[in-house]
mmCIF file of C-alpha atoms in Angstrom:
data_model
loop_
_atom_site.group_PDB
_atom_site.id
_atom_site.type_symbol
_atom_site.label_atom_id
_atom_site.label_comp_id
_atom_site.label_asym_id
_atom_site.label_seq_id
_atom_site.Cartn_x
_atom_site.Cartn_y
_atom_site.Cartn_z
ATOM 1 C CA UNK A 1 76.863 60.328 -4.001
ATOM 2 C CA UNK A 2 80.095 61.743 -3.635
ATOM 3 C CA UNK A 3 81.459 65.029 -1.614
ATOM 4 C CA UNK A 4 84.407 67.175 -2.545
ATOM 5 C CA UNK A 5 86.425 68.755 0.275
ATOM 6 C CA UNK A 6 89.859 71.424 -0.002
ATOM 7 C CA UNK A 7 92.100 67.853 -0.957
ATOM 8 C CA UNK A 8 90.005 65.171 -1.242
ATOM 9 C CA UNK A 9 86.650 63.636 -2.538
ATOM 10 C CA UNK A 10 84.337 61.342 -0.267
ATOM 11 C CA UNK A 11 81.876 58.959 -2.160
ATOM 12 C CA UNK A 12 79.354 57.188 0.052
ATOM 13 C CA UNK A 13 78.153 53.787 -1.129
ATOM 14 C CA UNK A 14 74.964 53.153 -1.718
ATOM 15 C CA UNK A 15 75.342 49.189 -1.285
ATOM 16 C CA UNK A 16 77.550 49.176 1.660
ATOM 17 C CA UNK A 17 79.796 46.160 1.996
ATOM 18 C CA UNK A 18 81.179 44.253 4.774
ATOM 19 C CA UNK A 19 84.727 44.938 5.662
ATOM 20 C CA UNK A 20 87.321 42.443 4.509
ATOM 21 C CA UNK A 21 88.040 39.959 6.900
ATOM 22 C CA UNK A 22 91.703 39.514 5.529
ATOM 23 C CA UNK A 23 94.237 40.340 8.528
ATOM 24 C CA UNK A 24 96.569 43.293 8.941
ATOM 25 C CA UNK A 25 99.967 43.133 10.742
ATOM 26 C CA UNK A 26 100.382 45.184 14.370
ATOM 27 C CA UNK A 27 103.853 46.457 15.732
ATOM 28 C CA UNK A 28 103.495 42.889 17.578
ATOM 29 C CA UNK A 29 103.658 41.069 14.408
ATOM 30 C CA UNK A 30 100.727 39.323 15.177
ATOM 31 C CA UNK A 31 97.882 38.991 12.733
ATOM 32 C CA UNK A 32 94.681 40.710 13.575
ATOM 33 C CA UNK A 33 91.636 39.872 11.086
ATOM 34 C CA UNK A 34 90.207 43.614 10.147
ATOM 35 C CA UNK A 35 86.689 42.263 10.580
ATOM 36 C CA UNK A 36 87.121 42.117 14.109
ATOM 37 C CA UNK A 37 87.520 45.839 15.191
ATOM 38 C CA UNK A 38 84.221 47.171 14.641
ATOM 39 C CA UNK A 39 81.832 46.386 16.705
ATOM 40 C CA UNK A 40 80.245 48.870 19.502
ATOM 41 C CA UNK A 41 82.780 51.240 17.363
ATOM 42 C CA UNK A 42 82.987 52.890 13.914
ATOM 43 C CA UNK A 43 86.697 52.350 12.149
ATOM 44 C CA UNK A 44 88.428 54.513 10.025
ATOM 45 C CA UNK A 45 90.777 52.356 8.210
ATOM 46 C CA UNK A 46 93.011 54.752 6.425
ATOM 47 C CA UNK A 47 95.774 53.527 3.348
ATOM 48 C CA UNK A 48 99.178 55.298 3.587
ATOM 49 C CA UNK A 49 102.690 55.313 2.937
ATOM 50 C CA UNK A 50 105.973 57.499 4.415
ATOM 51 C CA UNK A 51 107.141 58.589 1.009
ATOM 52 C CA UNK A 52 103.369 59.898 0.096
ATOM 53 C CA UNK A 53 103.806 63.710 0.787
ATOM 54 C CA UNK A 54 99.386 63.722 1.473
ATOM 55 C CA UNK A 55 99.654 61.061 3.410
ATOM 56 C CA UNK A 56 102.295 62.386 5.849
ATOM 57 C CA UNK A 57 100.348 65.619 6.212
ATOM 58 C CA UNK A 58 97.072 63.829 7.268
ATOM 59 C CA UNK A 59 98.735 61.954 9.834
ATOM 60 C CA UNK A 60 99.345 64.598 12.734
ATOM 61 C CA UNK A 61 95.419 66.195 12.308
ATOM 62 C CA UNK A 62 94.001 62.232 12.401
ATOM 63 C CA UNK A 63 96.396 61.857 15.399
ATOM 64 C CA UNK A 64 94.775 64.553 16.999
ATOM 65 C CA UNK A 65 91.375 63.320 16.274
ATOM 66 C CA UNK A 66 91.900 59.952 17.831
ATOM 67 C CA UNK A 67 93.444 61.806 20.931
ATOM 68 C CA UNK A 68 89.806 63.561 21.355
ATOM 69 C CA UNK A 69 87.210 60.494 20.287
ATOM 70 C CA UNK A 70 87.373 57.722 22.841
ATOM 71 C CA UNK A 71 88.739 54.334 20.952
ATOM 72 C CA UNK A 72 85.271 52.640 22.089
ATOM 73 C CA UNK A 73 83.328 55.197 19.710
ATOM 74 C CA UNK A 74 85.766 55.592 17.218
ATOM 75 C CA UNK A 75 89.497 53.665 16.299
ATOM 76 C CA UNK A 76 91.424 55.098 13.430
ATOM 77 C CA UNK A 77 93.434 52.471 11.934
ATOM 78 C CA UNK A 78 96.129 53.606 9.497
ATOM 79 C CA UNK A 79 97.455 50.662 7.635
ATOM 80 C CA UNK A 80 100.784 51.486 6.168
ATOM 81 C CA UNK A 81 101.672 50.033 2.678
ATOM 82 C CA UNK A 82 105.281 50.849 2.454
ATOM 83 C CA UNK A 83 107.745 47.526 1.626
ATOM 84 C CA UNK A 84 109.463 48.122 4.623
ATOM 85 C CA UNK A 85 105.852 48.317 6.545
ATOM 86 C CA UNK A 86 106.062 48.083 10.005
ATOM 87 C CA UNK A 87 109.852 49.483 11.169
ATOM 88 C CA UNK A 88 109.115 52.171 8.867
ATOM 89 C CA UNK A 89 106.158 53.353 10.070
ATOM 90 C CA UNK A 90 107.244 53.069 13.297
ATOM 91 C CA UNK A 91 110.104 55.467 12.523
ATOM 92 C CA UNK A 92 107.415 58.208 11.167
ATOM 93 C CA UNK A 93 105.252 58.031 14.052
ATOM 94 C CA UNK A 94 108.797 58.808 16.841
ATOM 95 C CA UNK A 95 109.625 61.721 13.958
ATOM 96 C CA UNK A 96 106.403 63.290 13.784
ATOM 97 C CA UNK A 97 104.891 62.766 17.121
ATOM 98 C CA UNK A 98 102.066 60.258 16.514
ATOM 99 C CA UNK A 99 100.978 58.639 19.735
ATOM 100 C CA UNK A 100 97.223 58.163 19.838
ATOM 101 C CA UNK A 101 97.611 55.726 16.228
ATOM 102 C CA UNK A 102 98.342 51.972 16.195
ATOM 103 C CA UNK A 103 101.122 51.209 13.880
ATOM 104 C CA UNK A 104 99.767 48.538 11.635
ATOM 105 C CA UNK A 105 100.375 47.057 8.370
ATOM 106 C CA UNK A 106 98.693 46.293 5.644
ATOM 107 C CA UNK A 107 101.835 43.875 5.064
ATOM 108 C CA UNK A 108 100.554 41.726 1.673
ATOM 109 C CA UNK A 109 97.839 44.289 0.143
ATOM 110 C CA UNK A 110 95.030 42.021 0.442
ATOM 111 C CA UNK A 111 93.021 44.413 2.483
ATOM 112 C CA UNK A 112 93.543 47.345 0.192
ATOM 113 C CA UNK A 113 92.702 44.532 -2.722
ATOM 114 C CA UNK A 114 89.388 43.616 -1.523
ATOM 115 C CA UNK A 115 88.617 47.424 -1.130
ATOM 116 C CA UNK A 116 89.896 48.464 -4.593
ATOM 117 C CA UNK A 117 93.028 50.956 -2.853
ATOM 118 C CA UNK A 118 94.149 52.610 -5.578
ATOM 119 C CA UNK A 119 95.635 56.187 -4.955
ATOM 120 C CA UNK A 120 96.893 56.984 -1.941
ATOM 121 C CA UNK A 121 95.732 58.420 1.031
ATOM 122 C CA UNK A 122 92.395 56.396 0.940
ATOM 123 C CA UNK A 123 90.340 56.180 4.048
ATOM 124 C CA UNK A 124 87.393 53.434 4.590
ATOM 125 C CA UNK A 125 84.301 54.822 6.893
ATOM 126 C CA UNK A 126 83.265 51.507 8.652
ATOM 127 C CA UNK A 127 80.490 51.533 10.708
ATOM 128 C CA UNK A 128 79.500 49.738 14.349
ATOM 129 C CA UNK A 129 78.244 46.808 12.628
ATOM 130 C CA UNK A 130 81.224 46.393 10.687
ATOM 131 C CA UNK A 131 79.788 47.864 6.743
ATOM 132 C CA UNK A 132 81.680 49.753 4.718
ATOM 133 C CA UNK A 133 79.798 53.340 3.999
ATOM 134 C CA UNK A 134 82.474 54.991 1.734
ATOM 135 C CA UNK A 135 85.908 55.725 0.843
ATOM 136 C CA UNK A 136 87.547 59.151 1.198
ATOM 137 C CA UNK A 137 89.993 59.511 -1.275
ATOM 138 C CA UNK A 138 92.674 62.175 -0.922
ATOM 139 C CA UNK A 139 94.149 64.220 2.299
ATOM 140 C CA UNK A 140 91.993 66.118 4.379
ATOM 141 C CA UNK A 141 92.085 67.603 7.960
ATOM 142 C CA UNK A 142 90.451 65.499 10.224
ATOM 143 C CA UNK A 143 89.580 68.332 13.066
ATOM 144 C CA UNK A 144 87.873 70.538 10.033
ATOM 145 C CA UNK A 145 84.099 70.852 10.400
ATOM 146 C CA UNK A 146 83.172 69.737 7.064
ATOM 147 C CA UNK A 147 85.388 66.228 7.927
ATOM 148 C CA UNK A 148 83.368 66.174 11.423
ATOM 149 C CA UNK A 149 80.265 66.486 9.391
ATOM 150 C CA UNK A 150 80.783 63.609 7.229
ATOM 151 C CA UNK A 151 81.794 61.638 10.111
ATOM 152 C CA UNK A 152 78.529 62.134 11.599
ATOM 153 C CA UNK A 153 76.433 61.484 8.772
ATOM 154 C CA UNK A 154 78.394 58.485 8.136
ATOM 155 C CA UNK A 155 78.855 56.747 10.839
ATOM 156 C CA UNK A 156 76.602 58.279 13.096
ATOM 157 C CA UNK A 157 79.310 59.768 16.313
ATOM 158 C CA UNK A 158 77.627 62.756 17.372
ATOM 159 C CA UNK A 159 81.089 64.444 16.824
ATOM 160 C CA UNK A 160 81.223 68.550 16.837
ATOM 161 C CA UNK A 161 84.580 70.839 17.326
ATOM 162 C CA UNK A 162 85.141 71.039 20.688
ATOM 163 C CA UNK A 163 84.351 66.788 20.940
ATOM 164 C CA UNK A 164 86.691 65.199 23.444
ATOM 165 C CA UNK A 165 85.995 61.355 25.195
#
């Protein structure tokens, strides 16, 4: 089942899979095995790089998101793909404002390998018990109704417009 939005195309799974439990990289440097964020929480684990013009547009609404949804319901997890990974990302988020994102990275592509990342953005909906329920593939806005929607029917948040903590 898939569903198209203005930018970008969601397709639900209908054999959900676990999320990989290869590690991504923090600002830290410290390793951080993906299959160990969910939990109470749903993830959004979203693919990106600073040269994708998409990618860079999502950012700031998905920023905004995370700064209304409590991390314990919801963590956004953008995993930057770029060669120069971490500093790089780093540099976006002090240029554009980002402040409610972890910078992470997704430093050898084996997480975007065991979930088939092709184009870029690409966004995983992972739910509390740690089960991939689709892929969003594309930009979107992440405040729109439609993108609230899905998140609701996906991952079950109880999310609406005016949702804050």
């Amino acid at each position: 089942q898939s569903q198209a939005f203005e930018s970008g195309q969601f397709r639900a799974y209908a054999d959900p899979k676990p999320v990989s439990k290869n590690a991504f990289y923090n600002n830290q440097g410290e390793k951080i095995p993906l299959d160990s964020l969910p939990g109470p929480r749903a993830l959004l684990v979203n693919f990106w790089t600073t040269w994708c013009t998409p990618c860079r547009e999502e950012m700031p609404s998905m920023d905004r998101l995370q700064a209304r949804i409590s991390q314990e319901r919801l963590m956004i997890l953008p995993l930057v793909r770029d060669g120069k990974g971490i500093s790089e990302a780093s540099r976006f988020y002090r240029t554009h404002e980002i402040t409610h994102l972890p910078v992470a990275a997704d430093r050898f592509g084996k997480i975007s390998y065991d979930h088939r990342v092709g184009a870029l953005p690409q966004t995983l909906f992972v739910d509390q018990q740690g089960m991939v329920k689709g892929m969003l593939i594309g930009a979107v806005d992440w405040e729109s109704e439609p993108v609230l929607q899905l998140l609701n029917s996906c991952l079950n948040l109880g999310l609406n417009e005016t949702t804050s903590r």
